[in-house]
Coordinates of C-alpha atoms and ligand atoms in Angstrom, one line a residue:
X1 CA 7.1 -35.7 21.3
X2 CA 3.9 -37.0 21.9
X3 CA 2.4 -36.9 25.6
X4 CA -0.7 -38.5 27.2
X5 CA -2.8 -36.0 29.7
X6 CA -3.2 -38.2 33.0
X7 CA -5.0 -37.3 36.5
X8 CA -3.1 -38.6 39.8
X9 CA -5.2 -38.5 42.3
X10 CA -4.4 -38.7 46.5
X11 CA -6.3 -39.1 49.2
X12 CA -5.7 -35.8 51.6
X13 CA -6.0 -36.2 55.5
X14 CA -7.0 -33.0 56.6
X15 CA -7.5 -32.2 60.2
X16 CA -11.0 -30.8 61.4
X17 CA -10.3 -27.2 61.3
X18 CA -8.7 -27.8 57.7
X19 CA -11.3 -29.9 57.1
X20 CA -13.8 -27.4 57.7
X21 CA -11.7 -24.4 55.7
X22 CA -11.8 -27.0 52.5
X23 CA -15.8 -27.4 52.6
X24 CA -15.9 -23.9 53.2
X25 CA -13.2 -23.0 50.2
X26 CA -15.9 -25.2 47.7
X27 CA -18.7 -23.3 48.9
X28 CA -17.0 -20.2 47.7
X29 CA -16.2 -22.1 44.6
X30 CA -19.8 -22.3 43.8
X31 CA -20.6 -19.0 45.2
X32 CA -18.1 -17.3 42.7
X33 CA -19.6 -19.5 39.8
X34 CA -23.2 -18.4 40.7
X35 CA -22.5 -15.4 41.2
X36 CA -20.5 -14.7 38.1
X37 CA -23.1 -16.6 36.3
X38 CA -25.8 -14.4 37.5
X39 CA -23.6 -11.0 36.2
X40 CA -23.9 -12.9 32.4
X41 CA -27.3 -13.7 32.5
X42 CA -28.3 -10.1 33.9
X43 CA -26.2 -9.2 30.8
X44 CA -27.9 -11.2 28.2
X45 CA -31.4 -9.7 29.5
X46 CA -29.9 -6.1 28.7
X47 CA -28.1 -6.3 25.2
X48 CA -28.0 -10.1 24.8
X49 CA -24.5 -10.3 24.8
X50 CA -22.6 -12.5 26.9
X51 CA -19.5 -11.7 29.8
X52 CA -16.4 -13.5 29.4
X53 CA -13.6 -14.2 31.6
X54 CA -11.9 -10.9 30.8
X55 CA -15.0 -9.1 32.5
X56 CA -15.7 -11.7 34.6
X57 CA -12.2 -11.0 36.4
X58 CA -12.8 -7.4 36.5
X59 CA -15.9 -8.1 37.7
X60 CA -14.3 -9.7 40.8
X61 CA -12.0 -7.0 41.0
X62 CA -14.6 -4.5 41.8
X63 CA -16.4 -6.6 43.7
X64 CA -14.4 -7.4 46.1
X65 CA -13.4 -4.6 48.4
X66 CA -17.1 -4.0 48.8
X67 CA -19.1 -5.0 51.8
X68 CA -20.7 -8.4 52.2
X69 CA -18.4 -9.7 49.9
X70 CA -15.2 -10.1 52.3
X71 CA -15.4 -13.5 51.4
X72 CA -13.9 -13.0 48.3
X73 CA -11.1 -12.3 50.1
X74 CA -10.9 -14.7 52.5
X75 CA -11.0 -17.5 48.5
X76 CA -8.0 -17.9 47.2
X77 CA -7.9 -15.4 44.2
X78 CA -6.1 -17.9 41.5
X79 CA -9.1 -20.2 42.7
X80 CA -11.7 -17.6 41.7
X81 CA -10.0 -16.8 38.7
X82 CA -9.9 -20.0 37.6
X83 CA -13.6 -20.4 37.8
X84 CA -14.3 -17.5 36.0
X85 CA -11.7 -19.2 33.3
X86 CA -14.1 -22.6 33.3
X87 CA -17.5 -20.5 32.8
X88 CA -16.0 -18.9 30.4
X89 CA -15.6 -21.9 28.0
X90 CA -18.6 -23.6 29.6
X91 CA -20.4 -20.2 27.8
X92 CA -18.5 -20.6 25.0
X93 CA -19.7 -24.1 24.4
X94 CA -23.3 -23.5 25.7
X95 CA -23.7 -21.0 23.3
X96 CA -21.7 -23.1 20.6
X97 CA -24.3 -24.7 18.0
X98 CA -22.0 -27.0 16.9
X99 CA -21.1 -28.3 19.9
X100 CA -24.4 -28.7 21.5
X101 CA -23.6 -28.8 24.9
X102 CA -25.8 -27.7 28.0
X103 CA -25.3 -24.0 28.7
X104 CA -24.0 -23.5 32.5
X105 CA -26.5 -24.1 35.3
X106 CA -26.1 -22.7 38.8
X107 CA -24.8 -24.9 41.1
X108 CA -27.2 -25.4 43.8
X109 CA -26.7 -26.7 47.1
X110 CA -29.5 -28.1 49.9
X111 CA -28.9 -27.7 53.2
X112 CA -28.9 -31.8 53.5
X113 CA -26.5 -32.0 51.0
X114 CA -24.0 -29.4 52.0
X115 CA -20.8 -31.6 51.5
X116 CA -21.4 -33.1 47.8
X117 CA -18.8 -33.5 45.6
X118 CA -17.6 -30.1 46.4
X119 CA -14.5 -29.2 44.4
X120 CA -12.1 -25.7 43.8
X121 CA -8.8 -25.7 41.6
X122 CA -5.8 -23.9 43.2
X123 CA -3.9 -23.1 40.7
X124 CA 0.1 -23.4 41.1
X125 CA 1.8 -19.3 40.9
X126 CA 5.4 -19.1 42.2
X127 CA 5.1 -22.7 43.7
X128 CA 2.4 -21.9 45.8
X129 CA 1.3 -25.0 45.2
X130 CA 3.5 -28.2 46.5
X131 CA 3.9 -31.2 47.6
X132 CA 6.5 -31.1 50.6
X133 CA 7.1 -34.0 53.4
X134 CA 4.1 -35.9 53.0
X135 CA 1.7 -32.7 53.0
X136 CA 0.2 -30.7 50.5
X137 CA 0.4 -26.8 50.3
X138 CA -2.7 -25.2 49.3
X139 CA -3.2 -21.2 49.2
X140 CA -4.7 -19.9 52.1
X141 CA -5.2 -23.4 53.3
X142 CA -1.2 -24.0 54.2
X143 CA -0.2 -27.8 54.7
X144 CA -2.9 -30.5 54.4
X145 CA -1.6 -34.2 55.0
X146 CA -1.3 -36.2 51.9
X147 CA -1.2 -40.2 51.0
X148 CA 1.0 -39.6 48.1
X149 CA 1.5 -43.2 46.9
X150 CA 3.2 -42.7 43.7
X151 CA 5.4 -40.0 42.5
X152 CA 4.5 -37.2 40.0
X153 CA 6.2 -37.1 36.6
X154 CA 5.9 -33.4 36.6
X155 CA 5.4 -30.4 37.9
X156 CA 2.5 -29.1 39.3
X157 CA 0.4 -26.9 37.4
X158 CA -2.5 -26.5 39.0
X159 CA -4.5 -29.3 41.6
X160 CA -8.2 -29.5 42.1
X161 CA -9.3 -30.6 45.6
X162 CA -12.3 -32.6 45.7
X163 CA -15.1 -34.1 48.2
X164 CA -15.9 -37.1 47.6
X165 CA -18.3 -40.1 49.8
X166 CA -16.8 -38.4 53.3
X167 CA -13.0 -37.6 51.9
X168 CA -11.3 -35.1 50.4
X169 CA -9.2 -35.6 47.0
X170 CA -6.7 -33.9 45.5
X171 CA -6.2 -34.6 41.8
X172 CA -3.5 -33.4 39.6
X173 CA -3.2 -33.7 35.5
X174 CA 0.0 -34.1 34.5
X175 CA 1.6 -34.0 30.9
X176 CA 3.3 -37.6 30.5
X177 CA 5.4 -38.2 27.3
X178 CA 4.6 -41.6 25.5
X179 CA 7.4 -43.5 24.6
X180 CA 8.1 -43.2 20.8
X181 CA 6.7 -45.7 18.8
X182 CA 8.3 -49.2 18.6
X183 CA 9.8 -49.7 14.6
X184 CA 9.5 -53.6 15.6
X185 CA 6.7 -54.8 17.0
X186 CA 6.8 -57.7 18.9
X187 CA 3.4 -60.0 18.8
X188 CA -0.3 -59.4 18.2
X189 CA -2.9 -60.7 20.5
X190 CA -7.0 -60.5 20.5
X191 CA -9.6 -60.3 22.9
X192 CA -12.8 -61.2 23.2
X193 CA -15.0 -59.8 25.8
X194 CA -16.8 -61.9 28.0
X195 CA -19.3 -62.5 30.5
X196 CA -18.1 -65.5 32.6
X197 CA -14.1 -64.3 32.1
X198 CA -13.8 -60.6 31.6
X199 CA -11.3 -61.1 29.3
X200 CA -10.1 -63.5 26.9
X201 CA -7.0 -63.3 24.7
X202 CA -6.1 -65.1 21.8
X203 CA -2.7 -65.9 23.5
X204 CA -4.3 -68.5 26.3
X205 CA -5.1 -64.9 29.0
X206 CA -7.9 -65.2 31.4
X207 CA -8.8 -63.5 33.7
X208 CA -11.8 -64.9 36.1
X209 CA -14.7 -62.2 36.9
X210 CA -13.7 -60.9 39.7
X211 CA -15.7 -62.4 43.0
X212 CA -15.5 -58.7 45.1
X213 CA -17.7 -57.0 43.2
X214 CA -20.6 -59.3 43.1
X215 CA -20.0 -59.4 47.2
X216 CA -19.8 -55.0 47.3
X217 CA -22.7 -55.4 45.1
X218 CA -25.0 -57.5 47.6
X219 CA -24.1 -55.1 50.1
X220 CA -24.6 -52.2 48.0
X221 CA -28.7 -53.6 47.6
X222 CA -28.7 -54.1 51.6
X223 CA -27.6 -50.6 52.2
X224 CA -30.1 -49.4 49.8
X225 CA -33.6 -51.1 51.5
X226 CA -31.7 -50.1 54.8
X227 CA -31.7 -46.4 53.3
X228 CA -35.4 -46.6 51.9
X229 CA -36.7 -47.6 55.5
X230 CA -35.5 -44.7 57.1
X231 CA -37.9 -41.5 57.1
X232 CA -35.9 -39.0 54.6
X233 CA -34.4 -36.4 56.1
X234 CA -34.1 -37.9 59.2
X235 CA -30.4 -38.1 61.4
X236 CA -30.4 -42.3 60.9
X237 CA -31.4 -41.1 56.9
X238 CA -28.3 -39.0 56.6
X239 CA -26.2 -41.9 58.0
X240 CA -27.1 -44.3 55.4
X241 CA -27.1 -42.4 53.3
X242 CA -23.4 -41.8 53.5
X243 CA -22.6 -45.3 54.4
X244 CA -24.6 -45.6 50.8
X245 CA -22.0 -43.2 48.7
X246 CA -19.3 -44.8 50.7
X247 CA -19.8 -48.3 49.5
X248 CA -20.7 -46.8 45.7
X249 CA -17.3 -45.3 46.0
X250 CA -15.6 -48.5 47.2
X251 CA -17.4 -50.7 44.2
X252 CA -15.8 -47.3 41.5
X253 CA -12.6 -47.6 43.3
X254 CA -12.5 -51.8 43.5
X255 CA -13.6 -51.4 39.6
X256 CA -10.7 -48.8 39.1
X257 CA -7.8 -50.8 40.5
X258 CA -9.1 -54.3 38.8
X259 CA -9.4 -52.5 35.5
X260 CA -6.3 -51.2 35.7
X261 CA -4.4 -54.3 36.9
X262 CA -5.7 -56.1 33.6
X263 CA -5.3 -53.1 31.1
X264 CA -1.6 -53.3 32.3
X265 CA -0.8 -57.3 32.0
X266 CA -2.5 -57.0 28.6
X267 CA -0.6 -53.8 27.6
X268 CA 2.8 -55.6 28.6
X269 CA 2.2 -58.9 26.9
X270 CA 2.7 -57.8 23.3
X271 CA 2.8 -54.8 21.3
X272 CA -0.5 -55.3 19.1
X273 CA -3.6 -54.9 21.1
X274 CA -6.7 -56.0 19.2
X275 CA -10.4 -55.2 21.0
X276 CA -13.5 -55.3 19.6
X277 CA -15.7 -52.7 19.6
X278 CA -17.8 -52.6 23.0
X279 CA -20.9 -51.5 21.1
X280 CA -21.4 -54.5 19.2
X281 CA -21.7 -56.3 22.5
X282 CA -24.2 -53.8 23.6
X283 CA -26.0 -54.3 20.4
X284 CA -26.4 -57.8 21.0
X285 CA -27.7 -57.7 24.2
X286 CA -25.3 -59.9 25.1
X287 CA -25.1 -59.8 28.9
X288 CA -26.8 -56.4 29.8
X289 CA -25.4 -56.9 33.2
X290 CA -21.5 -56.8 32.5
X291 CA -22.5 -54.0 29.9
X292 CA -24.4 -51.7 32.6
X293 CA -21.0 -53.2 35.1
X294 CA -19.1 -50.7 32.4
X295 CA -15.8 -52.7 33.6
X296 CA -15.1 -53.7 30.1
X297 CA -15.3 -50.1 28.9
X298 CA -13.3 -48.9 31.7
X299 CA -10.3 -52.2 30.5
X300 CA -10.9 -50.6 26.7
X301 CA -10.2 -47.0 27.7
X302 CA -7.3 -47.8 29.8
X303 CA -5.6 -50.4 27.4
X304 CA -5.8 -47.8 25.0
X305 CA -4.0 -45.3 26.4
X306 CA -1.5 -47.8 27.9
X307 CA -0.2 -49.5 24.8
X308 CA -0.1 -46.4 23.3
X309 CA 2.7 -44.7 25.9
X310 CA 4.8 -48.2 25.8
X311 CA 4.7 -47.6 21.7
X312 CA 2.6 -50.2 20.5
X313 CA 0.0 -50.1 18.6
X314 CA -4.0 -50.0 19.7
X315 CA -7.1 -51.5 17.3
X316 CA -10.6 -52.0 17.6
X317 CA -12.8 -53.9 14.7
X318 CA -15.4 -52.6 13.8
X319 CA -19.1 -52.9 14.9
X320 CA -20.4 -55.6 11.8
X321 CA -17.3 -57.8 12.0
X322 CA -18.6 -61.2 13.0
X323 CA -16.3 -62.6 16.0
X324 CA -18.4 -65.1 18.0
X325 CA -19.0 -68.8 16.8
X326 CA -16.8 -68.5 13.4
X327 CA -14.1 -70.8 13.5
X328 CA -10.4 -70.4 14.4
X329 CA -9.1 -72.7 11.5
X330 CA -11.3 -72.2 8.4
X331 CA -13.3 -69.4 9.0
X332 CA -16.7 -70.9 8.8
X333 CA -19.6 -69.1 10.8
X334 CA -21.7 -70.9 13.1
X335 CA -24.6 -69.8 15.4
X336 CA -24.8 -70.8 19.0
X337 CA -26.7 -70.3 21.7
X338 CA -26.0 -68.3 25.3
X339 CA -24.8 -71.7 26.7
X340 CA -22.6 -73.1 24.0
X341 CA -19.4 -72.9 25.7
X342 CA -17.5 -75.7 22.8
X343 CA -18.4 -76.1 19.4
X344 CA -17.4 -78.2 17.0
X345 CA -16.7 -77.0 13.1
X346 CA -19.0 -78.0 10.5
X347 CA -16.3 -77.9 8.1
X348 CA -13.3 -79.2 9.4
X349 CA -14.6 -80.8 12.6
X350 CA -12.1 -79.1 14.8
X351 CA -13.5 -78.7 18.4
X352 CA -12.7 -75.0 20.2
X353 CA -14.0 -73.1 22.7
X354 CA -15.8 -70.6 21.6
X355 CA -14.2 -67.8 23.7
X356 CA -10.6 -68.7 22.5
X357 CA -12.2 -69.0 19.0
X358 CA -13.0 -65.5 18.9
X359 CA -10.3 -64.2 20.7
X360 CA -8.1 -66.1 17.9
X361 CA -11.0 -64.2 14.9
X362 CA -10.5 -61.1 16.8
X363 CA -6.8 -61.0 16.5
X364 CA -7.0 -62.0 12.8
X365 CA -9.2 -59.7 11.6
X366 CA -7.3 -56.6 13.8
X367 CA -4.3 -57.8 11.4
X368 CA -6.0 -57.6 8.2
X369 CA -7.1 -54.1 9.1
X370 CA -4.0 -53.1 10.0
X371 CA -2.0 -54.7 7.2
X372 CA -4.4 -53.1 4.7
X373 CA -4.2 -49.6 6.3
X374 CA -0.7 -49.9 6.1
X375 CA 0.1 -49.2 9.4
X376 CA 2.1 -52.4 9.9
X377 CA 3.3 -54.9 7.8
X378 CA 4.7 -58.8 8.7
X379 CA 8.3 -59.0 9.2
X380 CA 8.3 -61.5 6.3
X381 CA 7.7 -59.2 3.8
X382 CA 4.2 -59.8 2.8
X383 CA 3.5 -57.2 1.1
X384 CA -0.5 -56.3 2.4
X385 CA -2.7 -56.0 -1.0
X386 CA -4.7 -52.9 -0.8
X387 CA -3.0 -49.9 1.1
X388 CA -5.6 -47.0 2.2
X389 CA -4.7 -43.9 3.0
X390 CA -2.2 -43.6 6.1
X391 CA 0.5 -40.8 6.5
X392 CA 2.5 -42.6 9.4
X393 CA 5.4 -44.5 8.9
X394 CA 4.7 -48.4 8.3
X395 CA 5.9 -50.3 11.2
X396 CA 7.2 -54.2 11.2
X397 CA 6.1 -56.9 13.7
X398 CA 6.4 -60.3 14.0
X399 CA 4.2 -62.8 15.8
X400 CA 7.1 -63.7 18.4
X401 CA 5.4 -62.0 21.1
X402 CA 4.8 -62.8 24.6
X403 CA 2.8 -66.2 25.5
X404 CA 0.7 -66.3 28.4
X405 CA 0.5 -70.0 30.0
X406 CA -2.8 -70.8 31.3
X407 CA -2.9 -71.5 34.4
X408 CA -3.5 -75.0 35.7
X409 CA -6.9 -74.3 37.3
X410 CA -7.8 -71.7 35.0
X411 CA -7.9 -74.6 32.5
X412 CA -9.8 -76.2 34.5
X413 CA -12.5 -73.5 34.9
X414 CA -12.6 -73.0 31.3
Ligands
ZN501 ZN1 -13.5 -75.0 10.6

């Protein structure tokens, strides 16, 4: 069975004193991290060796019924083991030259910035960990409200409670089996990505730029000059700058939900999902703004994932293939400028718009690929020419898929 690794994340309402014991349970977090991080460097010094999480627990072990560190006793245990378990493979992959990632830092925290993005992982032993009547049971913590708005597939294996712009988060991944995959497929459709309509698809889908984020965004730039008149460090400072991470957070979260409302319609509407690859759009320099906006890349990632737990099947063509300006009926390539919203063929004189155009190229080309890899063939029997290597079973689809209708006044607008 194959199975997708998702994170459900919840809003938590603690009270003040709770409130207070969860900032004080992330300090600890970082305080067994630096601490243990310390213990592997002092190590290094000696015999250039490193500690791992074997020693790193013992290490707690020992420490803590000595004095001045009661506060390892107060922190949930599983919690600190748990961090010794993550700087153990952040070691092993600092120290990894293949890998080539950053060996662990020590977290530092100012006194300003005391509540940033805090975070611990309880970790779920003899369902000490639960979700019961609304509330959350953490170790040591007991029952925090929670705004569970969805169920959870699973059980829970461990949850990692977060700070984040003035609330707390708790987060849970969760195992989720894909459905297996579709022997018939059922349509193919392309999209081009866009500037004025995030999305296009070869089957008549658009979906206007969305008008909120422009409008969190002005008020994003307001905040910010209100923020660089205050004197740093100041109490009026601290305020914006909060009210500043809060409306960062709102523009993620307003990103988030749109992203996800279009990666579902377009994982629903047929079973053949054809992108293009997001870098040849940054290559281009297309529209640095919607690039830098990252919405796009956020609709890739999540179509992705989506079609691939309803069984269907998820392409992206590659970074040279030329989608923009070639025609829909004959193939012929034409250049256009930034403005050139309709073009008209220089072959066969058929007028398109260019966005539908290379929706309709997009879709065609993520068919060829996918007929010449083998990895589905038409329902007719057309036999695709030359097969490259592929191990999985060859699926059938036919073009019978679901059609969009424009709407009226998206016509209009487009
Ligand atoms: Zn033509």
């Amino acid at each position: 069975m194959i199975t997708q690794t998702l994170r459900y994340k919840y809003r938590l309402d603690p009270s003040e004193a709770q409130a207070e014991q969860l900032a004080q349970f992330g300090a600890w977090n970082r305080g067994v991290w630096n601490l243990l991080l310390c213990e592997t460097t002092q190590q290094y010094e000696k015999d250039k060796t490193f500690l791992f999480y074997k020693q790193f627990a013992d290490k707690l072990k020992e420490l803590k019924p000595q004095s001045g560190f009661e506060w390892l006793k107060s922190f949930d245990s599983a919690a600190a083991q748990q961090v010794a378990r993550d700087l153990d493979q952040a070691i092993r992959e600092g120290t990894d030259k293949v890998n080539q990632k950053a060996f662990p830092k020590h977290k530092v925290t100012y006194r300003k910035k005391k509540l940033n993005n805090d975070s611990f992982r309880c970790v779920n032993t003899n369902n000490s960990v639960r979700i019961e009547d609304g509330r959350l049971r953490l170790p040591k913590i007991g029952f925090v409200p929670i705004r569970q708005h969805r169920a959870l597939p699973n059980l829970i294996k461990s949850c990692t409670v977060i700070y984040q712009a003035g609330k707390w988060y708790a987060s849970f991944t969760q195992e989720v089996a894909c459905r297996s995959a579709k022997e018939l497929l059922k349509g193919i459709v392309g999209y081009d990505i866009n500037s004025e309509h995030t999305v296009v698809g070869s089957n008549g889908y658009y979906v206007p730029n969305p008008k909120f984020l422009k409008k969190s965004k002005d008020k994003l730039k307001q905040l910010q000059r209100q923020l660089s008149r205050r004197k740093k460090g100041s109490n009026r400072w601290n305020k914006s700058k909060l009210r500043l991470q809060k409306q960062h957070k709102k523009i993620g979260n307003q990103r988030l939900a749109f992203a996800h409302e279009v990666s579902c319609t377009i994982a629903k509407s047929s079973d053949i999902v054809v992108f293009e690859d997001l870098n040849v759009k940054a290559m281009q320099k297309w529209n640095g703004h919607m690039i830098k906006d990252n919405v796009m890349g956020l609709i890739t990632n999540l179509t992705e994932y989506k079609v691939a737990r309803l069984g269907g099947v998820f392409e992206q063509i590659g970074r040279y293939e030329r989608s923009t300006g070639v025609c829909h009926v004959c193939g012929t390539e034409h250049r256009l400028s930034l403005k050139q919203r309709h073009f008209k063929c220089l072959n066969c004189e058929e007028v398109q718009m260019r966005d539908e155009a290379a929706a309709i190229t997009i879709e065609r080309k993520g068919e060829t690929k996918l007929s010449a890899a083998g990895i589905v063939v038409h329902q007719d029997g057309l036999t695709p020419v030359a097969q490259t290597k592929f191990c999985g079973k060859t699926r059938v689809f036919t073009r019978s898929g679901v059609k969009l209708q424009l709407e009226p006044e998206q016509k209009k607008a487009a």
